[in-house]
mmCIF file of C-alpha atoms in Angstrom:
data_model
loop_
_atom_site.group_PDB
_atom_site.id
_atom_site.type_symbol
_atom_site.label_atom_id
_atom_site.label_comp_id
_atom_site.label_asym_id
_atom_site.label_seq_id
_atom_site.Cartn_x
_atom_site.Cartn_y
_atom_site.Cartn_z
ATOM 1 C CA UNK A 1 -24.720 29.619 -1.298
ATOM 2 C CA UNK A 2 -22.556 28.796 -3.783
ATOM 3 C CA UNK A 3 -20.822 26.137 -1.678
ATOM 4 C CA UNK A 4 -24.050 24.597 -0.923
ATOM 5 C CA UNK A 5 -25.316 24.362 -4.152
ATOM 6 C CA UNK A 6 -22.157 22.653 -5.206
ATOM 7 C CA UNK A 7 -22.367 20.092 -2.796
ATOM 8 C CA UNK A 8 -26.274 19.408 -3.572
ATOM 9 C CA UNK A 9 -24.932 18.845 -7.423
ATOM 10 C CA UNK A 10 -22.065 16.391 -6.540
ATOM 11 C CA UNK A 11 -22.276 13.016 -7.384
ATOM 12 C CA UNK A 12 -20.855 9.856 -5.911
ATOM 13 C CA UNK A 13 -17.290 9.120 -7.145
ATOM 14 C CA UNK A 14 -18.666 5.480 -8.611
ATOM 15 C CA UNK A 15 -21.773 3.773 -9.714
ATOM 16 C CA UNK A 16 -23.703 1.900 -6.986
ATOM 17 C CA UNK A 17 -24.232 -1.692 -7.575
ATOM 18 C CA UNK A 18 -23.454 -5.054 -6.357
ATOM 19 C CA UNK A 19 -19.971 -6.026 -6.818
ATOM 20 C CA UNK A 20 -19.212 -10.060 -7.100
ATOM 21 C CA UNK A 21 -15.852 -11.301 -8.226
ATOM 22 C CA UNK A 22 -13.595 -14.439 -8.022
ATOM 23 C CA UNK A 23 -9.942 -14.193 -7.163
ATOM 24 C CA UNK A 24 -7.139 -16.624 -7.964
ATOM 25 C CA UNK A 25 -3.761 -16.344 -6.403
ATOM 26 C CA UNK A 26 -0.322 -18.272 -6.448
ATOM 27 C CA UNK A 27 1.639 -17.546 -3.508
ATOM 28 C CA UNK A 28 5.414 -19.115 -2.443
ATOM 29 C CA UNK A 29 6.397 -18.123 0.838
ATOM 30 C CA UNK A 30 9.562 -19.058 2.081
ATOM 31 C CA UNK A 31 9.924 -16.499 5.449
ATOM 32 C CA UNK A 32 10.576 -16.943 8.596
ATOM 33 C CA UNK A 33 10.231 -14.453 11.520
ATOM 34 C CA UNK A 34 11.767 -14.123 15.182
ATOM 35 C CA UNK A 35 11.383 -10.982 17.403
ATOM 36 C CA UNK A 36 10.968 -8.738 14.630
ATOM 37 C CA UNK A 37 13.616 -10.097 12.332
ATOM 38 C CA UNK A 38 12.488 -11.592 8.959
ATOM 39 C CA UNK A 39 14.555 -13.645 6.622
ATOM 40 C CA UNK A 40 13.566 -15.195 3.437
ATOM 41 C CA UNK A 41 11.311 -14.500 0.488
ATOM 42 C CA UNK A 42 7.740 -14.341 -0.642
ATOM 43 C CA UNK A 43 6.408 -14.156 -3.984
ATOM 44 C CA UNK A 44 2.782 -13.770 -4.657
ATOM 45 C CA UNK A 45 0.714 -13.629 -8.123
ATOM 46 C CA UNK A 46 -3.223 -13.055 -8.413
ATOM 47 C CA UNK A 47 -5.941 -12.251 -10.786
ATOM 48 C CA UNK A 48 -8.945 -11.104 -9.976
ATOM 49 C CA UNK A 49 -12.232 -10.354 -12.418
ATOM 50 C CA UNK A 50 -15.863 -9.753 -11.926
ATOM 51 C CA UNK A 51 -18.524 -12.433 -12.405
ATOM 52 C CA UNK A 52 -21.747 -10.827 -14.100
ATOM 53 C CA UNK A 53 -23.001 -14.108 -14.338
ATOM 54 C CA UNK A 54 -23.524 -14.173 -10.707
ATOM 55 C CA UNK A 55 -24.985 -10.907 -10.473
ATOM 56 C CA UNK A 56 -22.167 -8.660 -10.523
ATOM 57 C CA UNK A 57 -22.968 -5.012 -11.603
ATOM 58 C CA UNK A 58 -19.575 -4.371 -12.569
ATOM 59 C CA UNK A 59 -17.129 -5.266 -15.451
ATOM 60 C CA UNK A 60 -13.712 -5.491 -14.657
ATOM 61 C CA UNK A 61 -10.468 -7.401 -14.032
ATOM 62 C CA UNK A 62 -7.103 -6.586 -12.261
ATOM 63 C CA UNK A 63 -3.557 -8.175 -12.102
ATOM 64 C CA UNK A 64 -1.112 -7.676 -9.091
ATOM 65 C CA UNK A 65 2.394 -9.011 -8.153
ATOM 66 C CA UNK A 66 4.467 -8.844 -5.158
ATOM 67 C CA UNK A 67 7.557 -9.711 -3.858
ATOM 68 C CA UNK A 68 9.242 -9.752 -0.385
ATOM 69 C CA UNK A 69 12.819 -10.412 0.685
ATOM 70 C CA UNK A 70 14.497 -10.240 4.212
ATOM 71 C CA UNK A 71 18.048 -10.313 5.227
ATOM 72 C CA UNK A 72 19.355 -10.910 8.764
ATOM 73 C CA UNK A 73 22.249 -8.381 9.158
ATOM 74 C CA UNK A 74 24.561 -8.797 12.344
ATOM 75 C CA UNK A 75 22.368 -11.536 14.060
ATOM 76 C CA UNK A 76 19.429 -8.820 15.151
ATOM 77 C CA UNK A 77 19.523 -6.194 12.235
ATOM 78 C CA UNK A 78 17.341 -6.696 9.495
ATOM 79 C CA UNK A 79 16.736 -5.199 5.800
ATOM 80 C CA UNK A 80 13.485 -5.862 4.292
ATOM 81 C CA UNK A 81 12.537 -5.139 0.446
ATOM 82 C CA UNK A 82 9.240 -4.853 -0.522
ATOM 83 C CA UNK A 83 8.175 -4.473 -4.432
ATOM 84 C CA UNK A 84 4.626 -4.746 -5.700
ATOM 85 C CA UNK A 85 3.009 -3.667 -9.241
ATOM 86 C CA UNK A 86 -0.962 -3.648 -9.826
ATOM 87 C CA UNK A 87 -2.922 -3.085 -12.953
ATOM 88 C CA UNK A 88 -6.835 -2.990 -13.320
ATOM 89 C CA UNK A 89 -9.268 -2.237 -16.092
ATOM 90 C CA UNK A 90 -12.461 -0.293 -15.427
ATOM 91 C CA UNK A 91 -12.263 -0.943 -11.888
ATOM 92 C CA UNK A 92 -15.038 0.382 -9.503
ATOM 93 C CA UNK A 93 -14.214 2.858 -7.067
ATOM 94 C CA UNK A 94 -14.160 0.449 -4.026
ATOM 95 C CA UNK A 95 -11.445 -1.757 -6.040
ATOM 96 C CA UNK A 96 -9.366 1.376 -7.147
ATOM 97 C CA UNK A 97 -5.666 0.972 -5.914
ATOM 98 C CA UNK A 98 -4.669 3.823 -3.110
ATOM 99 C CA UNK A 99 -1.257 5.142 -2.195
ATOM 100 C CA UNK A 100 -0.539 6.921 1.153
ATOM 101 C CA UNK A 101 -0.654 5.773 4.333
ATOM 102 C CA UNK A 102 1.391 2.675 5.854
ATOM 103 C CA UNK A 103 2.658 1.763 2.794
ATOM 104 C CA UNK A 104 3.661 5.500 1.652
ATOM 105 C CA UNK A 105 4.427 6.884 4.829
ATOM 106 C CA UNK A 106 4.973 10.847 4.569
ATOM 107 C CA UNK A 107 1.195 11.091 2.694
ATOM 108 C CA UNK A 108 -2.075 10.793 4.467
ATOM 109 C CA UNK A 109 -4.088 7.513 4.041
ATOM 110 C CA UNK A 110 -5.496 6.698 0.442
ATOM 111 C CA UNK A 111 -4.410 10.386 -0.395
ATOM 112 C CA UNK A 112 -3.771 8.744 -4.223
ATOM 113 C CA UNK A 113 -5.957 6.689 -6.405
ATOM 114 C CA UNK A 114 -5.489 4.943 -9.731
ATOM 115 C CA UNK A 115 -6.025 1.971 -12.013
ATOM 116 C CA UNK A 116 -2.231 1.384 -12.032
ATOM 117 C CA UNK A 117 0.155 1.307 -9.276
ATOM 118 C CA UNK A 118 3.516 0.589 -8.436
ATOM 119 C CA UNK A 119 5.404 0.378 -5.113
ATOM 120 C CA UNK A 120 8.942 -0.304 -3.503
ATOM 121 C CA UNK A 121 9.754 -0.168 0.586
ATOM 122 C CA UNK A 122 13.281 -0.517 2.037
ATOM 123 C CA UNK A 123 13.347 -0.582 5.720
ATOM 124 C CA UNK A 124 16.619 -1.263 7.990
ATOM 125 C CA UNK A 125 15.572 -2.367 11.467
ATOM 126 C CA UNK A 126 17.695 -2.736 14.584
ATOM 127 C CA UNK A 127 16.900 -3.895 18.320
ATOM 128 C CA UNK A 128 16.070 -1.143 21.025
ATOM 129 C CA UNK A 129 15.476 -3.111 24.052
ATOM 130 C CA UNK A 130 13.825 -6.471 25.326
ATOM 131 C CA UNK A 131 12.532 -7.688 28.312
ATOM 132 C CA UNK A 132 11.052 -11.082 29.315
ATOM 133 C CA UNK A 133 9.579 -11.710 25.879
ATOM 134 C CA UNK A 134 8.676 -8.196 25.021
ATOM 135 C CA UNK A 135 11.049 -6.122 22.941
ATOM 136 C CA UNK A 136 11.094 -2.850 20.571
ATOM 137 C CA UNK A 137 12.919 -2.192 17.532
ATOM 138 C CA UNK A 138 13.819 1.043 15.665
ATOM 139 C CA UNK A 139 13.570 1.343 11.786
ATOM 140 C CA UNK A 140 14.282 3.534 9.010
ATOM 141 C CA UNK A 141 12.704 3.361 5.779
ATOM 142 C CA UNK A 142 12.268 4.671 2.083
ATOM 143 C CA UNK A 143 9.205 4.265 0.483
ATOM 144 C CA UNK A 144 8.216 5.123 -3.513
ATOM 145 C CA UNK A 145 5.370 4.654 -5.271
ATOM 146 C CA UNK A 146 3.478 5.616 -8.684
ATOM 147 C CA UNK A 147 -0.362 5.609 -9.269
ATOM 148 C CA UNK A 148 -2.466 7.250 -11.739
ATOM 149 C CA UNK A 149 -5.372 6.739 -14.150
ATOM 150 C CA UNK A 150 -4.464 5.212 -17.435
ATOM 151 C CA UNK A 151 -8.022 5.694 -19.030
ATOM 152 C CA UNK A 152 -10.942 8.308 -18.268
ATOM 153 C CA UNK A 153 -13.382 6.153 -19.998
ATOM 154 C CA UNK A 154 -14.337 3.840 -17.130
ATOM 155 C CA UNK A 155 -18.294 3.578 -17.056
ATOM 156 C CA UNK A 156 -18.108 2.903 -13.405
ATOM 157 C CA UNK A 157 -16.375 6.176 -12.594
ATOM 158 C CA UNK A 158 -18.263 9.359 -12.151
ATOM 159 C CA UNK A 159 -15.941 11.437 -10.980
ATOM 160 C CA UNK A 160 -11.994 12.790 -11.970
ATOM 161 C CA UNK A 161 -12.746 12.985 -15.661
ATOM 162 C CA UNK A 162 -9.337 14.790 -16.228
ATOM 163 C CA UNK A 163 -7.171 12.482 -13.752
ATOM 164 C CA UNK A 164 -4.846 11.036 -16.542
ATOM 165 C CA UNK A 165 -1.286 12.007 -16.032
ATOM 166 C CA UNK A 166 -0.280 13.031 -19.602
ATOM 167 C CA UNK A 167 -3.131 15.459 -19.309
ATOM 168 C CA UNK A 168 -1.692 17.280 -16.292
ATOM 169 C CA UNK A 169 2.133 17.447 -17.099
ATOM 170 C CA UNK A 170 2.941 19.684 -14.302
ATOM 171 C CA UNK A 171 1.376 16.786 -11.771
ATOM 172 C CA UNK A 172 3.687 13.902 -10.776
ATOM 173 C CA UNK A 173 2.130 10.466 -9.989
ATOM 174 C CA UNK A 174 5.747 9.568 -8.428
ATOM 175 C CA UNK A 175 5.625 9.801 -4.821
ATOM 176 C CA UNK A 176 8.251 9.136 -2.183
ATOM 177 C CA UNK A 177 8.826 9.411 1.532
ATOM 178 C CA UNK A 178 11.510 8.722 4.220
ATOM 179 C CA UNK A 179 11.315 8.619 7.960
ATOM 180 C CA UNK A 180 12.077 6.528 11.136
ATOM 181 C CA UNK A 181 9.664 4.412 13.282
ATOM 182 C CA UNK A 182 9.392 1.873 15.865
ATOM 183 C CA UNK A 183 7.963 -1.536 16.344
ATOM 184 C CA UNK A 184 6.874 -3.529 19.511
ATOM 185 C CA UNK A 185 6.593 -7.421 19.864
ATOM 186 C CA UNK A 186 6.020 -10.223 22.069
ATOM 187 C CA UNK A 187 7.889 -13.305 21.592
ATOM 188 C CA UNK A 188 4.509 -15.482 21.697
ATOM 189 C CA UNK A 189 3.259 -13.141 18.691
ATOM 190 C CA UNK A 190 4.886 -13.230 15.226
ATOM 191 C CA UNK A 191 3.547 -9.919 14.056
ATOM 192 C CA UNK A 192 4.126 -6.468 16.041
ATOM 193 C CA UNK A 193 1.766 -5.512 18.096
ATOM 194 C CA UNK A 194 2.058 -1.809 17.524
ATOM 195 C CA UNK A 195 3.885 0.328 15.007
ATOM 196 C CA UNK A 196 4.507 4.072 14.845
ATOM 197 C CA UNK A 197 6.088 5.846 12.098
ATOM 198 C CA UNK A 198 7.162 9.309 11.587
ATOM 199 C CA UNK A 199 7.363 10.103 7.520
ATOM 200 C CA UNK A 200 8.286 13.049 5.468
ATOM 201 C CA UNK A 201 6.947 12.973 1.920
ATOM 202 C CA UNK A 202 9.592 14.193 -0.135
ATOM 203 C CA UNK A 203 7.504 16.163 -2.790
ATOM 204 C CA UNK A 204 4.753 17.448 -0.254
ATOM 205 C CA UNK A 205 7.444 18.521 2.061
ATOM 206 C CA UNK A 206 5.479 17.833 5.092
ATOM 207 C CA UNK A 207 5.454 15.095 7.855
ATOM 208 C CA UNK A 208 2.972 12.640 8.756
ATOM 209 C CA UNK A 209 2.442 10.471 11.794
ATOM 210 C CA UNK A 210 1.096 6.917 11.350
ATOM 211 C CA UNK A 211 -0.219 4.580 14.222
ATOM 212 C CA UNK A 212 -0.707 0.846 13.149
ATOM 213 C CA UNK A 213 -1.767 -2.072 15.310
ATOM 214 C CA UNK A 214 -0.993 -5.751 14.150
ATOM 215 C CA UNK A 215 0.822 -5.010 10.887
ATOM 216 C CA UNK A 216 0.979 -7.316 8.036
ATOM 217 C CA UNK A 217 2.961 -7.646 5.086
#
């Protein structure tokens, strides 16, 4: 009965309402990709803010930046670096940043949430086999990320009143994972058709398997 009463008394994680926003972005993309080998760089900046004048029930803004760099190694090998940072003010639940899944392998999808996030991913991939335009590549990776709530005064948030990092010194918002995976490609399609990753969360000391179709950067 106690569990039933607790579920009945629970509230949604965020306030309900209409979310209307505007996003401005700047992108410099000098990448090239062929059979799973990506080279070049990509810079991206974007700013999003709610539009109360158009009926948005939320008042928030967020700023994000990302960087991608790919290097060709020994003709068919590939080293890739991805770095990103995000900051949001009074984000509604549906706009909060998450960590875990294909960007933080070794943890379940969206396992961690926050209004600030930083991530870095390093991958090294190499060819396994190819046949008439179909190819497979193996990869190793290291993922690192940090996400937490900087403030608990968000009026759009009904849960996690004590989620700030400084209120729980024993809790680490810094997560890391390592692992291996594979990617399958068709010569006519730039993006991988299928990806399977086996990640080990260093802090969780546990394995996770992630399957993704049509992976993008």
